Each structure stands twice: as structure tokens, then as C-alpha cells.
Coordinates of C-alpha atoms in Angstrom, one line a residue:
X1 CA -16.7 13.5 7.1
X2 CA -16.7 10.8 4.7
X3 CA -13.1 8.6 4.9
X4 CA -12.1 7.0 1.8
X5 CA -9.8 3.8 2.9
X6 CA -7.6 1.7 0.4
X7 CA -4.3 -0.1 0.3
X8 CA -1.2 -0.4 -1.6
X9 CA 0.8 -3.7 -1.8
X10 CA -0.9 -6.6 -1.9
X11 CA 0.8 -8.4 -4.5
X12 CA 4.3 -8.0 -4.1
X13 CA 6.3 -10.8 -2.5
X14 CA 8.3 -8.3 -0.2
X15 CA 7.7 -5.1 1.6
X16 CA 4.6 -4.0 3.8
X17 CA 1.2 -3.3 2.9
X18 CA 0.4 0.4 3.5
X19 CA -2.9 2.2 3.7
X20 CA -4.1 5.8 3.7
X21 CA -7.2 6.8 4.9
X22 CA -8.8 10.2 3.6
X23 CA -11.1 12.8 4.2
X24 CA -11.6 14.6 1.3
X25 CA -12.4 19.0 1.8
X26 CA -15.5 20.0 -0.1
X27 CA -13.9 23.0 -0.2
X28 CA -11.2 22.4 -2.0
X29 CA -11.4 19.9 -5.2
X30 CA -8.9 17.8 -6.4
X31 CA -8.7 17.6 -9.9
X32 CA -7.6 14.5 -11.7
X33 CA -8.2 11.9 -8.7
X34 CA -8.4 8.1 -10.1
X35 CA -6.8 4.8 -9.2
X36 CA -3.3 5.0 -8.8
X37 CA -2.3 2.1 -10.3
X38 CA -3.9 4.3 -13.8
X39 CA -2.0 7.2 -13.5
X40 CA 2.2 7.9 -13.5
X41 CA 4.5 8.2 -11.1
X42 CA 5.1 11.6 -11.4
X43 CA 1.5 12.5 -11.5
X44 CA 0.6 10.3 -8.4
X45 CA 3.8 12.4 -6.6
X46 CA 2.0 15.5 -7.4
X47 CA -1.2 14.6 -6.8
X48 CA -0.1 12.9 -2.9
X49 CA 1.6 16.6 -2.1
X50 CA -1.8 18.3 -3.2
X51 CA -4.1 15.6 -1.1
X52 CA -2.2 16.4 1.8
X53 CA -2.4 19.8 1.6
X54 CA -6.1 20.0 0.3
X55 CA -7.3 17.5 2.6
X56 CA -9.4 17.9 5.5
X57 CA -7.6 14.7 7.3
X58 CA -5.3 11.8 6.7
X59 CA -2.8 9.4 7.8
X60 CA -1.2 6.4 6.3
X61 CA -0.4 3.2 8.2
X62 CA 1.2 -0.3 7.6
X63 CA 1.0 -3.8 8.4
X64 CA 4.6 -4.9 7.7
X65 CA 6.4 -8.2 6.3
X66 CA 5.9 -10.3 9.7
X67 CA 2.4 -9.4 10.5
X68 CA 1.8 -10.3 6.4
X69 CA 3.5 -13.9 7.0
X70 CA 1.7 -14.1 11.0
X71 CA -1.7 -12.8 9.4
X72 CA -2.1 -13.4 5.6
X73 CA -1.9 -10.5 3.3
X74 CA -5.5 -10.1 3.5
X75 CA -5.8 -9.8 7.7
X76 CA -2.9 -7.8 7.2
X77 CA -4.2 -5.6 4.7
X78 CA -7.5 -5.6 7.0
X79 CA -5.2 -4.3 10.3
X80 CA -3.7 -1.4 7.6
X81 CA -6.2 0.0 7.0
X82 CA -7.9 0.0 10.8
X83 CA -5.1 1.4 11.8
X84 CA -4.8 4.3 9.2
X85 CA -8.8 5.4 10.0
X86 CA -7.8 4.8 13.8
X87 CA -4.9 7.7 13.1
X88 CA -7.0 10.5 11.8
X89 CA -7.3 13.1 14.1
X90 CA -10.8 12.9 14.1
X91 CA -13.3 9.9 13.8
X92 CA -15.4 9.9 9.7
X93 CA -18.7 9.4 10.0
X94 CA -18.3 6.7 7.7
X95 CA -15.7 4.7 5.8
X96 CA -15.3 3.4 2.4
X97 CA -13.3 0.9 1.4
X98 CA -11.8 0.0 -1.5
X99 CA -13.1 -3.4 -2.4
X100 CA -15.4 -6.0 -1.0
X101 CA -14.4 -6.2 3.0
X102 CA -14.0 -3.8 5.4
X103 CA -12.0 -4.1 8.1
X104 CA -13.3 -4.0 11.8
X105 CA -13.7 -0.7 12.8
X106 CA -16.0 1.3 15.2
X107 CA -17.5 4.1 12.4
X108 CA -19.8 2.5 10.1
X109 CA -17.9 1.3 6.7
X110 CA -19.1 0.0 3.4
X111 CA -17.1 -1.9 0.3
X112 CA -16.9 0.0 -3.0
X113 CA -15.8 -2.8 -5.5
X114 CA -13.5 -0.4 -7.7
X115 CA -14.0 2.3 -5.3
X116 CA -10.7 3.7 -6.2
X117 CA -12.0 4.8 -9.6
X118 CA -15.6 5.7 -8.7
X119 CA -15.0 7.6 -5.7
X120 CA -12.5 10.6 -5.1
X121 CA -12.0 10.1 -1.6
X122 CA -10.8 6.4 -2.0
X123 CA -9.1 7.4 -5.2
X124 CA -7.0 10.0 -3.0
X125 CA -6.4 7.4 -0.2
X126 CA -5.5 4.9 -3.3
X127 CA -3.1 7.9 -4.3
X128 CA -0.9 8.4 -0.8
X129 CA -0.7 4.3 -0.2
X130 CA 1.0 3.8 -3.1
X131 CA 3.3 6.8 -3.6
X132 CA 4.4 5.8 0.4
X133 CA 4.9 2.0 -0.7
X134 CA 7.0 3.2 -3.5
X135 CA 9.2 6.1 -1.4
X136 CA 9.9 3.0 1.2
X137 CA 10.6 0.4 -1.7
X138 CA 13.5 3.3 -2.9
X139 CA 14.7 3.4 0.7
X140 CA 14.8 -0.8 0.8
X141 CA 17.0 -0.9 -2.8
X142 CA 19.4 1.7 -1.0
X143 CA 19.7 -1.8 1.4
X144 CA 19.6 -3.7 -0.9
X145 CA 20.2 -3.3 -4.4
X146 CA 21.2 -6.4 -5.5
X147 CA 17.0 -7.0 -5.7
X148 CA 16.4 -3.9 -7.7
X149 CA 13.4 -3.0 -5.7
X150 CA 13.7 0.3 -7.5
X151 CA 12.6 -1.1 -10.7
X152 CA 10.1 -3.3 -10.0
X153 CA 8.5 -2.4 -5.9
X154 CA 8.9 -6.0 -5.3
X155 CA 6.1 -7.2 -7.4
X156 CA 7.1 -11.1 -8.7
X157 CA 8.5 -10.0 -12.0
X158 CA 10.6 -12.3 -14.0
X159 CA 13.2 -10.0 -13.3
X160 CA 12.6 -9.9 -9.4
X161 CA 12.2 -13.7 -8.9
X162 CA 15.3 -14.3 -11.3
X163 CA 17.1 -12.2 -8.6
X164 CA 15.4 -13.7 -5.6
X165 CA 16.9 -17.0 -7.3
X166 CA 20.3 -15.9 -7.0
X167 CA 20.8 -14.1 -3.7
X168 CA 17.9 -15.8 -1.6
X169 CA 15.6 -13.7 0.3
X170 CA 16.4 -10.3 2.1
X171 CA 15.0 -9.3 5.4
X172 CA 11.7 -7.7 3.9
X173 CA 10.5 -11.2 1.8
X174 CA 7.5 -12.2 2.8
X175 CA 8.5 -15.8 3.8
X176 CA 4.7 -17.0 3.6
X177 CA 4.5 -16.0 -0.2
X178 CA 5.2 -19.0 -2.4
X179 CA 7.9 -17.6 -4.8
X180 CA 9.9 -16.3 -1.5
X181 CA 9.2 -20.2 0.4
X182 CA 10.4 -21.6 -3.0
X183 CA 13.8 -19.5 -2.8
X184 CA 14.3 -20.3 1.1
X185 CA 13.7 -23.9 0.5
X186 CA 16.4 -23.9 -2.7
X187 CA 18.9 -22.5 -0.3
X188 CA 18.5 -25.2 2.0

């Protein structure tokens, strides 16, 4: 009942951070589990529809874009991740974290720095955040297109801040990040 924890979205400068927290079945091996940021799309798809129906538990939670600018991406990322361990249907006996913090949780929890590539079960948690970050990034360019979230997951590329130049910030900016204060205050 060991509960591999990590998130996905950090970086970007709009958009939640999500995390999945997973409890890998002995049972039932997962080939091919690594960081997701070092594997494709389409593989990551594949491997997140194989997780959840291999695994013994898991659930994927948020912290979105006002709790990021009330908290700081990193409390925020911290709340994501309690809350995707709280959402398992039943409690790990410990948690590993992607990492060098945990968040405060009731189970016992340790920090794997690089976790997501040394241990499956973070790897697999590493693997559903992201592959959820990106379906809900698809569903914000639908909004709003003129951002091209599709291409980019609203990660500060040139392209993204160019744009962020032009039209100002959307709804889903994280107003606390600089690039995003930088574009508010230009509109002024």
C-alpha cells in the first residue's frame, strides 16, 4: 500500500497544478513507467488508460489558478497533492513524493529527489498529472484560442508570452506569476 505522489504544472504561468496519487498492484506490472516529462504524448495517453486500469488505487486532484496566486505555486502544489492522497479510497501506508517536501498529510511520507524516474509508483502518479493537465489545457484553448494553450500547455514560451502581450491575460493566468503581472500592468 505504497502511494506514489507527484504533480504536473508548476511552471506554466496559467492553468492549475494537478496531482495524482498512486497505488501501484504488484500484481499487475506496468511496463515502461518513467517520468512523464521523458516520454510522448501518445505514450503517456496509453500508459494513463493502463495505470488506471492496472492500479490498485488512485485519484487526481488540483489546486487551481487562485489558490496558486493566494498560496504560491509551491503551497499550492503542496495542497494538490494532500488532497489527491486524501481521495484514495483507502489510506497508503506510506507516501512518496516526488521531490524534496512533502506535503502535510496524516500517513507517513518521504521525498524521492527524481522520484519520478526511480520509482514506478511516482512515475505512474507523474504519468496521470500530466496527461489531466494537458486534457484540461485542450479544453481551456477551446476558450480560448487566441493563447494557443494547445501548443504550448501554458508554459512561458516565446510564443505564449508574445500572445499574452497582445491580448492580456485570460481568466486562467496566474496573476502572481511575473510574466502574467508584467502583461496586467502594460494594460493599465
Amino acid at each position: 500500500m505504497i502511494c506514489g505522489v507527484d504533480e504536473a504544472g508548476r511552471g506554466p504561468i496559467a492553468g492549475p497544478v494537478v496531482a495524482a496519487a498512486v497505488i501501484l498492484d504488484p500484481e499487475q506490472p506496468i511496463e515502461g513507467l518513467n517520468d512523464s516529462k521523458k516520454l510522448s504524448a501518445k505514450k503517456r495517453e496509453r500508459l494513463s488508460e493502463e495505470i488506471k486500469a492496472k492500479a490498485l488505487y488512485w485519484s487526481i486532484a488540483q489546486s487551481d489558478v487562485d489558490e496558486i496566486d493566494q498560496l504560491n505555486i509551491l503551497w499550492a502544489s503542496m495542497l494538490a497533492m494532500k488532497r489527491a492522497v486524501e481521495a484514495l479510497p483507502e489510506a497508503p501506508t506510506e507516501v512518496l513524493v516526488d521531490g524534496n517536501r512533502v506535503p502535510d498529510l496524516v500517513v507517513p511520507a518521504r521525498a524521492v529527489v527524481g522520484g519520478d524516474a526511480s520509482e514506478p509508483t511516482i512515475a505512474a502518479a507523474s504519468i496521470l498529472a500530466k496527461v489531466e493537465r494537458d486534457r484540461q489545457m485542450l479544453e481551456w484553448h477551446q476558450t480560448y484560442p487566441q493563447y494557443e494553450f494547445d501548443r504550448h500547455k501554458a508554459y512561458g514560451t516565446a510564443r505564449h508570452l508574445e500572445l499574452l502581450k497582445l491580448h492580456g491575460p485570460c481568466v486562467i493566468h496566474r496573476r502572481s506569476f511575473r510574466p502574467v503581472r508584467e502583461a496586467l500592468n502594460a494594460c493599465d
